[in-house]
mmCIF file of C-alpha atoms in Angstrom:
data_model
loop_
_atom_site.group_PDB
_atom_site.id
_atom_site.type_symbol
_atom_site.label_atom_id
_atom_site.label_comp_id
_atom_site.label_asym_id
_atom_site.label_seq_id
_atom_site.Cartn_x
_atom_site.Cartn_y
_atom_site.Cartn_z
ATOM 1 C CA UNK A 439 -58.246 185.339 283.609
ATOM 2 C CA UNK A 440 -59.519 187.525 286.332
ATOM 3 C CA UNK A 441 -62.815 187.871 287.560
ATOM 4 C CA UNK A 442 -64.257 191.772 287.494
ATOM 5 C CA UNK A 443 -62.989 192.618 291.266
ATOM 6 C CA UNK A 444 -59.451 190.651 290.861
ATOM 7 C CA UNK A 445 -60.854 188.591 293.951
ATOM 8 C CA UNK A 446 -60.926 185.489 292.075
ATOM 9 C CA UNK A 447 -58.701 183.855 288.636
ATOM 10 C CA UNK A 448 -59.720 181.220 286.406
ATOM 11 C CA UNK A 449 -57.387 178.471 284.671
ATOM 12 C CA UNK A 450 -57.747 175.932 282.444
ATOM 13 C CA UNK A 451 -55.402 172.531 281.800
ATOM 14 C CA UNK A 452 -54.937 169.830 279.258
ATOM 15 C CA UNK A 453 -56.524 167.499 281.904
ATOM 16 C CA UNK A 454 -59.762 168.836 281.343
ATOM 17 C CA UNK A 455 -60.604 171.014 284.377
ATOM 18 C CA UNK A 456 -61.260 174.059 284.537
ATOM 19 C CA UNK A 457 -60.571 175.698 288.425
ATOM 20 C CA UNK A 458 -61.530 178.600 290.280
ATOM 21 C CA UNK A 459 -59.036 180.237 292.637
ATOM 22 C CA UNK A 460 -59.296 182.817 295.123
ATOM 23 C CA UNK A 461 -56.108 185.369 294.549
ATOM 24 C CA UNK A 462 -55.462 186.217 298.670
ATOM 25 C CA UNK A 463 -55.089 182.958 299.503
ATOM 26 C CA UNK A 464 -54.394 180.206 296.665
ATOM 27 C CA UNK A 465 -56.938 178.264 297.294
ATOM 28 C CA UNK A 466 -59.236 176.405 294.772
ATOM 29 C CA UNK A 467 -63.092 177.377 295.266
ATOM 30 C CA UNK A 468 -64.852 175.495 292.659
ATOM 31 C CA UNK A 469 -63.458 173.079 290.271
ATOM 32 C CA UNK A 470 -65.596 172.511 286.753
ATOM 33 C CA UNK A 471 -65.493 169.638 284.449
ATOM 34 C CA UNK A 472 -67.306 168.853 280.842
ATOM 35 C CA UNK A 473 -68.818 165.828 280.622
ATOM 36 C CA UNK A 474 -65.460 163.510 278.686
ATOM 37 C CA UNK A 475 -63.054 166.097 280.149
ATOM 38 C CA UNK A 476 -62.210 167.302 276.574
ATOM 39 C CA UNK A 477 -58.803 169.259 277.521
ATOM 40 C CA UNK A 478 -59.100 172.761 277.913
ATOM 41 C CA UNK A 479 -57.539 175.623 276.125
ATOM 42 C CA UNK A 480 -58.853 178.993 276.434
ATOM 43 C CA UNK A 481 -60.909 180.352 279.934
ATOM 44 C CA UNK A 482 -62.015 184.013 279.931
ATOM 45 C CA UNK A 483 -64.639 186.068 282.687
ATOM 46 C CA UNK A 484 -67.431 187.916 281.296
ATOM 47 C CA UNK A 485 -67.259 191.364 282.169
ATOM 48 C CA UNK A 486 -69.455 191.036 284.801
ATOM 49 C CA UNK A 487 -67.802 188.478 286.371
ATOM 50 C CA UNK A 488 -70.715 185.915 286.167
ATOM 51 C CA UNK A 489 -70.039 183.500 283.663
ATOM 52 C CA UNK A 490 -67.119 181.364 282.175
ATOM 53 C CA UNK A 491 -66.112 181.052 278.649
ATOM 54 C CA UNK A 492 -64.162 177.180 278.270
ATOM 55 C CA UNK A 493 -62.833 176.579 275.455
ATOM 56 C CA UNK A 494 -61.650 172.827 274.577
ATOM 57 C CA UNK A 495 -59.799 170.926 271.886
ATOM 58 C CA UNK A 496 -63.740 168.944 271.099
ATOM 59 C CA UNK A 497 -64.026 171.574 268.926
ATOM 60 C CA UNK A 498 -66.545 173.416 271.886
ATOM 61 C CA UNK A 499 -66.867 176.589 273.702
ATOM 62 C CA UNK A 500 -68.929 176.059 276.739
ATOM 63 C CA UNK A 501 -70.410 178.735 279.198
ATOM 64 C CA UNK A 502 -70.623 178.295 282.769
ATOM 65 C CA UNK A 503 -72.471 180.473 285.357
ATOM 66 C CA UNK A 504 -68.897 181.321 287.982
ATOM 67 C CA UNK A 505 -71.257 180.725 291.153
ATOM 68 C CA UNK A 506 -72.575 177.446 290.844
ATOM 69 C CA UNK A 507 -70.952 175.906 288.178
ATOM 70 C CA UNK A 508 -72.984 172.792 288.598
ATOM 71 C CA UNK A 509 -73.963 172.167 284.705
ATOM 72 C CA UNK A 510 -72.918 173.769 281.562
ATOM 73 C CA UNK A 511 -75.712 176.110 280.322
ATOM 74 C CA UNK A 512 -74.348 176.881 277.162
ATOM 75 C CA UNK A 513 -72.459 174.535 274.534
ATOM 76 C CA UNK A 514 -71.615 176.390 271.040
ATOM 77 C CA UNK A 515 -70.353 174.354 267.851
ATOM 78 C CA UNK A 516 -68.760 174.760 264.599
ATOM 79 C CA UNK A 517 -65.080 175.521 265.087
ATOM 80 C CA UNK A 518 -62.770 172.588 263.881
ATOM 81 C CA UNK A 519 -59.713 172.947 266.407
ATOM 82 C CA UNK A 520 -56.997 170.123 266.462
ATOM 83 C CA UNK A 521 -53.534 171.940 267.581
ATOM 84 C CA UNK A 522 -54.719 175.224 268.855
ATOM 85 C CA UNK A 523 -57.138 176.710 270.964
ATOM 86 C CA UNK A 524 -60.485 178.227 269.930
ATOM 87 C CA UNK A 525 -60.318 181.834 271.362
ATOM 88 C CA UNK A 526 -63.150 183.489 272.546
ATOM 89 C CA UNK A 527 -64.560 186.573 274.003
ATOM 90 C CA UNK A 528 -67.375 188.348 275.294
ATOM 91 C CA UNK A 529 -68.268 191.376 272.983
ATOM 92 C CA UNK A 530 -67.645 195.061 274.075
ATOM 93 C CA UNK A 531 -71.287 195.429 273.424
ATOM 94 C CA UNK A 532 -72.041 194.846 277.421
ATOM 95 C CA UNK A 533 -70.894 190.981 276.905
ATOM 96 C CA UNK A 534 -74.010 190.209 275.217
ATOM 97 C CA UNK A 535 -72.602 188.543 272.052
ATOM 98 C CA UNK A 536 -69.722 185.594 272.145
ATOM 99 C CA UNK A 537 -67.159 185.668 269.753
ATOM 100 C CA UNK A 538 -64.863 183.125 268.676
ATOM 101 C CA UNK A 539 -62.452 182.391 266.255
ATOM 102 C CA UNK A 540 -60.290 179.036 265.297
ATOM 103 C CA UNK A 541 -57.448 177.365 263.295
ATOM 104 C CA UNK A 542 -60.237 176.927 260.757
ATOM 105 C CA UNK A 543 -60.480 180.572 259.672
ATOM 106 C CA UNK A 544 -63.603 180.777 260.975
#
């Protein structure tokens, strides 16, 4: 996913990180990893560009803050995932709400 300004993409891989590219010249800026390195399955930019939605197959969405991914700040449960992703989004409603939806029909 890109970032608001299509200066930077996101991507995501069943080894559990989650890396930050810049598009001019290909190279990674940040790399982020959850704590177990749960694979991931699902990244996606708010729409201001300042945090990361990860989704993983632990059955977790995490969110990140894009500039100094450092910790997670967010961790939301609930979703029982074990072939597919759990996809997520910010809302229209000026990305204030997270919504998510699974294999679980939930």
């Amino acid at each position: 996913d890109f970032n608001r300004d299509g200066t930077c993409v996101v991507s995501g891989s069943h080894d559990g990180l989650v890396r930050i590219w810049d598009t001019a010249t290909g190279e990674c800026l940040k790399t982020i990893f959850a704590e177990g390195n749960p694979p991931v399955s699902y990244v996606k930019y708010s729409p201001n560009g300042r945090f990361i939605l990860v989704s993983t197959l632990d059955d977790s969405i995490r969110l990140w803050n894009a500039s100094n991914p450092s910790r997670c700040i967010k961790t939301y449960r609930g979703h029982h995932n074990r072939r597919f992703c759990v996809f997520s989004a910010f809302s229209v409603t000026h990305g204030k709400w997270i919504v998510s939806g699974s294999e679980d029909n939930s």
